[in-house]
């Protein structure tokens, strides 16, 4: 029952909308202590507007690492309109299908690394990760190794919030009070070279390989289905691994018959300058989970790409049924938008452009190098993490409140939308960001971080 006479179906004033929101909406990752709302109603390119008409630069891609081709693209609206007027949805279950999901699967196989040629569609990243975990277990089962069901994941990794993906996620708060979580998930440390203290003075990769070897030994290689990891940790704070990390992990897993799942929900489709970031990093993944950028976030869609071998085994002649699927698997409208979106990424050279954006961000944030509150600035293509530290010697991060204050100041004073992941401020703008927009973002960041008083835990007035 509504408690206001406002017609809830009409966009209203900010006050009306905030009131309705606070009364009726439970937000994903809601921060209960914040009793205000930011209501975005329109977007064009890298700019969005709230319901008061205030303009912002979207430096975090729809707030959540999407919007590759920018907001308000008529081409994607038209693809959706056309498909809705033909057939919006018909199931992909059993022998049914539709032209768009078939064409999209073939397109993804063309773009993906050599041995990846099969695709399963989901509605987003969490479903995709759950699917990947099931695929890995099923694959081993059909090959007579059903005891291989452990999954190795990493602290600081983010894989989603369903039970499978949420358990694989390396953020303990996500598993709090909702257990039992998925059994047989083990966490190892991630490569986080800035935090030398994690590795006791050793080379991070040497340390991590030894840890992985010990973990495999302890669990028993014959009990492990797969390891899952993001090529670069995204939600952990944009953390790229040392160059030798993935090739050495890959080799160790291969030697032990363990599959590798690359979670490319953030990185695929151009974010770091490649269709798939796992390829140049030497992951040679058996399964690649993607979502977000596949439609630039215009409609929900996830795609789980797998090797021919896994596809053959799980759908092979004597394996019975592949009993897994979602109502919206292969949704034709979502797939039509994805096809149009991938065309735009290719036609507009957005893979290359994401590297150019990275150069602009790097140059614009160069002044931060001398700021003791900045532990590290990490730029990988068109994404960046600025890790704020209370103590540069120990690498201890600033409080979550202070990192949030930085984002609030960027929003309120400069109209720049960013996000903090722990003590790290994260950028992931549309791949159509213009140079002067990048300047506006980096000048704002330099200004606000320049006014940080970490000792006092405050930001000095402008
Ligand atoms: N994997 C990674 C790397 C992600 O960053 C996310 C979401 O941010 C997910 C999985 C979960 O995707 P979704 O929120 O679409 O379920």
Coordinates of C-alpha atoms and ligand atoms in Angstrom, one line a residue:
X1 CA 0.0 0.0 0.0
X2 CA 1.4 3.4 -0.9
X3 CA 1.4 6.1 1.8
X4 CA 1.4 9.1 -0.5
X5 CA -1.1 10.5 -3.0
X6 CA 1.7 11.0 -5.6
X7 CA 1.0 9.0 -8.7
X8 CA 3.9 6.6 -8.5
X9 CA 4.1 6.0 -12.2
X10 CA 4.9 9.6 -13.1
X11 CA 8.5 10.9 -12.7
X12 CA 8.1 13.6 -10.1
X13 CA 10.2 16.1 -8.2
X14 CA 13.4 14.9 -6.4
X15 CA 11.6 15.1 -3.1
X16 CA 8.6 13.0 -4.3
X17 CA 11.0 10.4 -5.8
X18 CA 13.2 10.2 -2.8
X19 CA 10.2 9.8 -0.5
X20 CA 8.8 7.0 -2.7
X21 CA 12.2 5.4 -2.9
X22 CA 12.9 5.4 0.8
X23 CA 9.4 4.0 1.5
X24 CA 9.3 1.3 -1.2
X25 CA 12.7 0.3 -2.6
X26 CA 15.3 -1.9 -1.1
X27 CA 18.5 -1.1 -3.0
X28 CA 21.2 -3.6 -4.0
X29 CA 24.1 -3.1 -1.7
X30 CA 22.0 -0.6 0.2
X31 CA 23.9 1.6 2.8
X32 CA 21.3 1.8 5.5
X33 CA 23.0 4.7 7.3
X34 CA 22.5 7.0 4.2
X35 CA 18.9 8.3 4.1
X36 CA 19.0 10.3 0.9
X37 CA 18.8 9.2 -2.7
X38 CA 20.4 10.3 -6.0
X39 CA 17.9 9.8 -8.8
X40 CA 19.3 9.7 -12.3
X41 CA 16.7 10.1 -15.1
X42 CA 18.6 10.8 -18.3
X43 CA 21.9 10.2 -20.0
X44 CA 23.8 11.1 -23.2
X45 CA 27.3 10.0 -24.0
X46 CA 29.3 10.3 -20.7
X47 CA 26.9 12.8 -19.1
X48 CA 23.8 12.0 -16.9
X49 CA 21.2 14.2 -15.3
X50 CA 19.3 13.8 -12.1
X51 CA 15.7 14.5 -11.5
X52 CA 16.5 18.2 -10.5
X53 CA 18.1 18.7 -13.9
X54 CA 21.7 18.7 -12.5
X55 CA 24.3 17.4 -14.9
X56 CA 27.1 15.0 -13.9
X57 CA 30.0 13.3 -15.6
X58 CA 29.5 9.5 -15.3
X59 CA 33.1 8.4 -14.4
X60 CA 32.0 4.9 -13.4
X61 CA 29.9 3.7 -16.3
X62 CA 26.2 3.7 -15.3
X63 CA 27.5 3.6 -11.7
X64 CA 28.5 0.0 -12.2
X65 CA 31.2 -0.5 -14.9
X66 CA 28.8 -0.5 -17.9
X67 CA 27.8 2.1 -20.5
X68 CA 30.8 1.2 -22.9
X69 CA 29.2 2.9 -25.9
X70 CA 27.8 5.8 -23.8
X71 CA 24.3 6.6 -22.7
X72 CA 21.3 7.4 -24.9
X73 CA 22.5 5.6 -28.0
X74 CA 19.7 5.6 -30.6
X75 CA 21.2 2.6 -32.3
X76 CA 20.6 0.4 -29.3
X77 CA 17.1 1.8 -28.7
X78 CA 16.3 1.0 -32.3
X79 CA 17.7 -2.6 -32.0
X80 CA 15.5 -3.1 -28.9
X81 CA 12.4 -1.6 -30.5
X82 CA 12.8 -3.6 -33.7
X83 CA 13.2 -6.9 -31.8
X84 CA 10.3 -6.2 -29.4
X85 CA 8.1 -5.6 -32.4
X86 CA 9.2 -8.8 -34.1
X87 CA 9.3 -11.1 -31.0
X88 CA 10.4 -9.9 -27.6
X89 CA 11.0 -13.3 -26.1
X90 CA 10.6 -17.0 -26.8
X91 CA 12.3 -19.5 -24.7
X92 CA 15.6 -21.0 -25.5
X93 CA 14.8 -24.1 -23.5
X94 CA 15.0 -27.6 -25.1
X95 CA 15.2 -27.4 -28.9
X96 CA 13.7 -23.9 -29.1
X97 CA 15.8 -20.9 -30.0
X98 CA 15.9 -17.6 -31.8
X99 CA 18.0 -16.0 -34.5
X100 CA 19.5 -13.4 -32.4
X101 CA 20.9 -15.7 -29.7
X102 CA 22.4 -18.0 -32.4
X103 CA 24.0 -15.0 -34.2
X104 CA 25.3 -13.6 -30.9
X105 CA 26.8 -17.0 -29.9
X106 CA 28.6 -17.3 -33.3
X107 CA 29.8 -13.7 -33.0
X108 CA 31.2 -14.3 -29.5
X109 CA 33.0 -17.5 -30.7
X110 CA 34.5 -15.4 -33.4
X111 CA 35.8 -12.7 -31.0
X112 CA 36.9 -15.1 -28.2
X113 CA 40.2 -16.9 -27.8
X114 CA 40.8 -19.8 -30.3
X115 CA 39.5 -22.8 -28.3
X116 CA 36.4 -21.0 -26.9
X117 CA 33.5 -21.7 -29.2
X118 CA 30.4 -22.5 -27.1
X119 CA 28.1 -20.1 -25.3
X120 CA 25.5 -20.3 -22.6
X121 CA 23.4 -17.2 -22.0
X122 CA 22.3 -16.0 -18.5
X123 CA 20.8 -12.7 -17.3
X124 CA 23.9 -11.2 -15.7
X125 CA 27.2 -11.9 -14.0
X126 CA 26.1 -13.8 -10.9
X127 CA 24.0 -16.3 -12.9
X128 CA 27.0 -16.6 -15.2
X129 CA 29.4 -17.4 -12.4
X130 CA 26.9 -20.0 -10.9
X131 CA 26.7 -21.5 -14.4
X132 CA 30.5 -21.7 -14.7
X133 CA 30.8 -23.4 -11.3
X134 CA 28.1 -26.0 -12.4
X135 CA 29.8 -26.5 -15.7
X136 CA 33.1 -27.2 -14.1
X137 CA 31.6 -29.7 -11.7
X138 CA 29.5 -31.3 -14.4
X139 CA 32.4 -31.6 -16.8
X140 CA 34.4 -33.6 -14.3
X141 CA 31.4 -35.7 -13.3
X142 CA 30.8 -36.7 -17.0
X143 CA 34.5 -37.7 -17.2
X144 CA 34.1 -40.0 -14.3
X145 CA 35.6 -37.7 -11.6
X146 CA 32.6 -36.6 -9.6
X147 CA 34.7 -36.0 -6.5
X148 CA 36.2 -33.0 -8.2
X149 CA 33.9 -30.4 -6.8
X150 CA 36.0 -27.9 -4.8
X151 CA 36.3 -24.4 -6.2
X152 CA 39.3 -22.2 -5.5
X153 CA 38.5 -18.5 -5.4
X154 CA 40.5 -15.5 -4.1
X155 CA 40.2 -13.0 -1.3
X156 CA 39.3 -9.5 -2.6
X157 CA 37.6 -11.2 -5.7
X158 CA 34.1 -10.1 -6.6
X159 CA 31.9 -12.6 -8.5
X160 CA 28.3 -11.6 -7.6
X161 CA 25.8 -12.2 -4.9
X162 CA 23.9 -15.4 -5.7
X163 CA 24.8 -18.3 -3.4
X164 CA 27.5 -19.7 -5.7
X165 CA 29.0 -16.4 -6.9
X166 CA 28.5 -14.8 -3.5
X167 CA 30.4 -17.6 -1.8
X168 CA 33.2 -17.3 -4.4
X169 CA 33.4 -13.6 -3.7
X170 CA 36.3 -12.7 -1.4
X171 CA 34.4 -10.1 0.7
X172 CA 33.4 -11.8 4.0
X173 CA 30.5 -9.3 4.6
X174 CA 28.7 -10.8 1.6
X175 CA 28.5 -14.2 3.3
X176 CA 27.5 -12.8 6.7
X177 CA 24.3 -14.2 8.2
X178 CA 22.9 -15.8 5.1
X179 CA 24.7 -19.2 5.5
X180 CA 25.2 -22.0 5.0
X181 CA 26.9 -20.7 1.9
X182 CA 28.0 -22.9 -1.0
X183 CA 30.2 -25.7 0.4
X184 CA 33.6 -26.6 -1.0
X185 CA 34.8 -23.1 -1.9
X186 CA 38.4 -22.3 -0.7
X187 CA 40.0 -18.9 -0.9
X188 CA 43.6 -18.1 -1.7
X189 CA 45.4 -14.7 -1.7
X190 CA 45.2 -12.5 -4.8
X191 CA 48.2 -10.8 -6.5
X192 CA 48.2 -7.3 -4.9
X193 CA 51.8 -6.1 -5.4
X194 CA 51.3 -2.8 -3.6
X195 CA 50.7 -4.6 -0.4
X196 CA 54.1 -6.1 -0.1
X197 CA 53.3 -7.0 3.5
X198 CA 50.9 -9.7 2.3
X199 CA 53.8 -11.7 0.9
X200 CA 56.3 -11.5 3.8
X201 CA 58.9 -9.9 1.6
X202 CA 58.8 -12.6 -1.1
X203 CA 58.1 -12.0 -4.7
X204 CA 54.2 -11.9 -4.9
X205 CA 53.9 -14.5 -7.7
X206 CA 56.4 -16.9 -6.0
X207 CA 54.4 -16.6 -2.8
X208 CA 51.1 -17.1 -4.5
X209 CA 52.2 -20.1 -6.5
X210 CA 53.6 -21.7 -3.3
X211 CA 50.3 -21.0 -1.6
X212 CA 48.3 -22.5 -4.5
X213 CA 50.5 -25.6 -4.6
X214 CA 49.9 -26.1 -0.8
X215 CA 46.2 -25.6 -1.2
X216 CA 46.0 -28.1 -4.0
X217 CA 48.0 -30.5 -2.0
X218 CA 45.8 -30.0 1.1
X219 CA 42.5 -30.4 -0.7
X220 CA 43.8 -33.1 -3.1
X221 CA 44.0 -32.2 -6.8
X222 CA 41.6 -35.1 -7.4
X223 CA 38.9 -33.2 -5.5
X224 CA 39.2 -29.8 -7.2
X225 CA 37.0 -28.8 -10.1
X226 CA 38.2 -25.3 -10.9
X227 CA 39.8 -22.0 -9.9
X228 CA 37.9 -18.8 -10.6
X229 CA 39.5 -15.3 -10.9
X230 CA 39.1 -11.9 -12.5
X231 CA 42.0 -11.1 -14.9
X232 CA 42.4 -7.9 -13.0
X233 CA 40.6 -7.6 -9.7
X234 CA 37.8 -5.0 -10.3
X235 CA 35.7 -4.6 -7.2
X236 CA 38.9 -5.3 -5.1
X237 CA 40.1 -1.9 -6.4
X238 CA 41.4 -2.3 -10.0
X239 CA 44.4 -4.5 -9.2
X240 CA 46.3 -5.9 -12.2
X241 CA 48.5 -8.9 -11.5
X242 CA 52.2 -9.2 -12.2
X243 CA 52.8 -10.4 -15.7
X244 CA 54.0 -13.9 -14.7
X245 CA 51.0 -14.5 -12.3
X246 CA 48.4 -15.9 -14.7
X247 CA 50.7 -17.9 -16.9
X248 CA 52.2 -19.7 -13.8
X249 CA 48.8 -20.2 -12.2
X250 CA 47.5 -21.6 -15.5
X251 CA 50.4 -24.1 -15.8
X252 CA 50.0 -25.3 -12.2
X253 CA 46.2 -25.8 -12.7
X254 CA 46.7 -27.6 -16.0
X255 CA 49.3 -29.9 -14.4
X256 CA 46.7 -30.9 -11.8
X257 CA 43.7 -31.3 -14.1
X258 CA 41.9 -28.2 -12.7
X259 CA 39.9 -25.9 -14.9
X260 CA 40.4 -22.1 -15.0
X261 CA 37.3 -19.8 -15.0
X262 CA 38.1 -16.2 -16.0
X263 CA 35.5 -13.8 -14.6
X264 CA 35.5 -11.1 -17.2
X265 CA 32.2 -9.5 -16.2
X266 CA 34.0 -6.2 -15.9
X267 CA 36.9 -6.6 -18.3
X268 CA 35.4 -8.1 -21.4
X269 CA 34.2 -6.1 -24.4
X270 CA 36.8 -3.3 -24.3
X271 CA 37.2 -2.1 -20.8
X272 CA 41.0 -2.7 -20.8
X273 CA 41.5 -2.4 -24.6
X274 CA 40.7 -6.0 -25.6
X275 CA 37.6 -8.0 -26.4
X276 CA 38.7 -10.4 -23.6
X277 CA 41.4 -9.3 -21.1
X278 CA 42.2 -12.9 -20.0
X279 CA 43.8 -13.7 -23.4
X280 CA 46.7 -11.2 -23.3
X281 CA 47.2 -12.0 -19.6
X282 CA 48.0 -15.6 -20.4
X283 CA 45.0 -17.1 -18.6
X284 CA 44.0 -19.4 -21.5
X285 CA 40.8 -19.9 -19.6
X286 CA 38.5 -22.9 -20.1
X287 CA 35.4 -20.9 -19.2
X288 CA 35.0 -17.1 -19.5
X289 CA 32.1 -15.4 -17.8
X290 CA 30.9 -12.1 -19.2
X291 CA 28.0 -9.7 -18.7
X292 CA 27.8 -5.9 -18.3
X293 CA 29.6 -4.6 -21.4
X294 CA 28.0 -7.2 -23.7
X295 CA 25.0 -4.8 -24.0
X296 CA 26.8 -1.7 -22.5
X297 CA 24.2 -2.3 -19.7
X298 CA 21.3 -1.3 -21.9
X299 CA 19.5 -4.6 -21.1
X300 CA 20.5 -7.4 -18.7
X301 CA 22.5 -10.2 -20.3
X302 CA 25.3 -12.6 -19.3
X303 CA 27.2 -14.9 -21.5
X304 CA 29.3 -17.9 -20.4
X305 CA 31.8 -18.8 -23.0
X306 CA 33.5 -22.2 -22.8
X307 CA 36.0 -24.4 -24.7
X308 CA 34.7 -26.9 -27.3
X309 CA 35.9 -29.7 -25.0
X310 CA 33.7 -28.5 -22.1
X311 CA 30.8 -27.8 -24.4
X312 CA 31.2 -31.3 -25.9
X313 CA 31.3 -33.1 -22.6
X314 CA 28.3 -31.3 -20.9
X315 CA 26.2 -31.6 -24.0
X316 CA 27.6 -34.9 -25.3
X317 CA 25.7 -37.9 -26.5
X318 CA 25.7 -40.1 -23.4
X319 CA 25.5 -37.3 -20.8
X320 CA 21.7 -37.2 -20.7
X321 CA 20.4 -33.7 -20.3
X322 CA 22.1 -30.4 -19.5
X323 CA 19.6 -29.5 -16.8
X324 CA 20.3 -25.9 -16.3
X325 CA 18.8 -22.7 -17.7
X326 CA 17.0 -19.4 -17.0
X327 CA 13.7 -18.1 -18.3
X328 CA 15.6 -15.3 -20.1
X329 CA 18.6 -17.4 -21.3
X330 CA 19.2 -16.2 -24.9
X331 CA 16.6 -13.5 -24.6
X332 CA 16.2 -12.3 -28.2
X333 CA 15.8 -8.6 -27.4
X334 CA 18.9 -8.6 -25.1
X335 CA 20.8 -10.5 -27.8
X336 CA 19.7 -8.1 -30.5
X337 CA 21.0 -5.2 -28.4
X338 CA 24.2 -7.0 -27.7
X339 CA 24.8 -7.6 -31.4
X340 CA 24.2 -3.9 -32.1
X341 CA 26.4 -2.9 -29.2
X342 CA 29.3 -5.1 -30.3
X343 CA 29.0 -3.6 -33.8
X344 CA 29.3 -0.1 -32.3
X345 CA 32.3 -1.1 -30.2
X346 CA 34.0 -2.4 -33.3
X347 CA 33.0 0.4 -35.7
X348 CA 33.9 3.2 -33.3
X349 CA 37.3 1.6 -32.4
X350 CA 36.4 1.6 -28.7
X351 CA 39.0 -1.0 -27.8
X352 CA 41.8 1.3 -28.9
X353 CA 40.0 4.3 -27.4
X354 CA 39.9 2.7 -24.0
X355 CA 43.7 2.8 -24.0
X356 CA 43.7 6.5 -25.1
X357 CA 41.3 7.2 -22.2
X358 CA 43.7 5.4 -19.9
X359 CA 46.5 7.7 -21.1
X360 CA 44.4 10.8 -20.4
X361 CA 43.6 9.5 -16.9
X362 CA 47.2 8.6 -16.2
X363 CA 48.4 12.0 -17.3
X364 CA 45.7 13.9 -15.5
X365 CA 46.3 12.1 -12.3
X366 CA 50.1 12.4 -12.4
X367 CA 50.1 15.2 -9.8
X368 CA 48.8 12.6 -7.3
X369 CA 52.2 10.8 -7.3
X370 CA 53.5 13.3 -4.7
X371 CA 50.5 13.1 -2.4
X372 CA 51.2 11.1 0.7
X373 CA 47.5 10.2 1.0
X374 CA 47.8 8.3 -2.3
X375 CA 49.3 4.9 -2.0
X376 CA 49.0 3.9 -5.6
X377 CA 47.2 5.0 -8.8
X378 CA 46.5 2.0 -11.0
X379 CA 45.2 2.6 -14.5
X380 CA 44.4 -0.3 -16.8
X381 CA 42.8 0.8 -20.0
X382 CA 39.7 2.8 -19.2
X383 CA 39.5 1.9 -15.6
X384 CA 41.5 3.1 -12.6
X385 CA 41.9 2.7 -8.9
X386 CA 43.3 5.4 -6.6
X387 CA 44.2 3.7 -3.3
X388 CA 44.1 6.2 -0.5
X389 CA 46.2 5.5 2.6
X390 CA 46.3 6.7 6.1
X391 CA 49.9 5.5 6.5
X392 CA 52.1 5.2 3.4
X393 CA 54.7 3.2 5.3
X394 CA 52.3 0.4 6.4
X395 CA 49.9 0.8 3.4
X396 CA 47.0 1.0 5.9
X397 CA 44.0 2.4 3.9
X398 CA 41.9 5.4 4.9
X399 CA 38.6 4.7 6.6
X400 CA 35.7 3.7 4.5
X401 CA 33.9 6.9 5.7
X402 CA 36.7 9.1 4.4
X403 CA 36.8 7.3 1.0
X404 CA 33.1 7.8 0.8
X405 CA 33.5 11.5 1.7
X406 CA 35.9 11.8 -1.2
X407 CA 33.3 10.4 -3.6
X408 CA 30.6 12.6 -2.0
X409 CA 32.8 15.7 -2.5
X410 CA 33.4 14.8 -6.1
X411 CA 29.7 14.4 -6.6
X412 CA 28.6 17.5 -4.7
X413 CA 31.3 20.0 -5.7
X414 CA 32.4 18.8 -9.1
X415 CA 29.4 16.8 -10.4
X416 CA 31.7 13.8 -11.0
X417 CA 30.3 10.3 -10.2
X418 CA 32.8 7.8 -8.9
X419 CA 32.7 5.0 -6.4
X420 CA 34.8 3.8 -3.6
X421 CA 35.7 0.1 -3.0
X422 CA 37.1 0.2 0.5
X423 CA 39.8 2.8 0.5
X424 CA 40.1 2.9 -3.3
X425 CA 38.3 5.4 -5.5
X426 CA 37.4 3.6 -8.8
X427 CA 36.9 5.0 -12.3
X428 CA 35.3 3.1 -15.2
X429 CA 33.9 5.7 -17.6
X430 CA 32.1 5.1 -20.9
X431 CA 34.6 4.3 -23.7
X432 CA 33.3 7.4 -25.5
X433 CA 34.6 9.8 -22.8
X434 CA 36.1 12.9 -24.5
X435 CA 39.4 14.4 -23.6
X436 CA 38.0 17.5 -21.9
X437 CA 35.6 15.2 -19.9
X438 CA 38.6 13.1 -18.8
X439 CA 40.3 16.4 -17.8
X440 CA 37.3 17.4 -15.8
X441 CA 37.3 14.1 -13.9
X442 CA 41.0 14.1 -13.2
X443 CA 41.1 17.8 -12.2
X444 CA 38.3 17.1 -9.8
X445 CA 40.1 14.1 -8.3
X446 CA 43.3 16.1 -7.9
X447 CA 41.4 18.9 -6.3
X448 CA 39.5 16.8 -3.8
X449 CA 42.4 14.5 -2.9
X450 CA 44.6 17.6 -2.7
X451 CA 42.3 18.9 0.1
X452 CA 42.3 15.6 2.0
X453 CA 43.5 15.9 5.6
X454 CA 44.1 12.2 6.4
X455 CA 45.3 13.0 10.0
X456 CA 42.0 14.8 10.8
X457 CA 40.0 12.5 8.6
X458 CA 38.4 15.4 6.8
X459 CA 38.4 17.2 3.5
X460 CA 39.4 20.9 3.8
X461 CA 37.0 23.4 2.2
X462 CA 37.6 24.4 -1.3
Ligands
LIG1 N1 31.8 -10.8 -11.6 C1 32.4 -9.6 -11.6 C2 33.8 -9.5 -11.8 C3 31.6 -8.4 -11.2 O1 32.3 -7.2 -11.1 C4 30.3 -8.6 -11.0 C5 29.4 -7.4 -10.7 O2 29.9 -6.3 -10.5 C6 29.7 -9.8 -11.1 C7 30.5 -10.9 -11.4 C8 28.2 -10.0 -10.8 O3 27.5 -9.6 -11.9 P1 25.9 -9.2 -11.7 O4 25.9 -8.1 -10.7 O5 25.5 -8.9 -13.1 O6 25.2 -10.4 -11.1

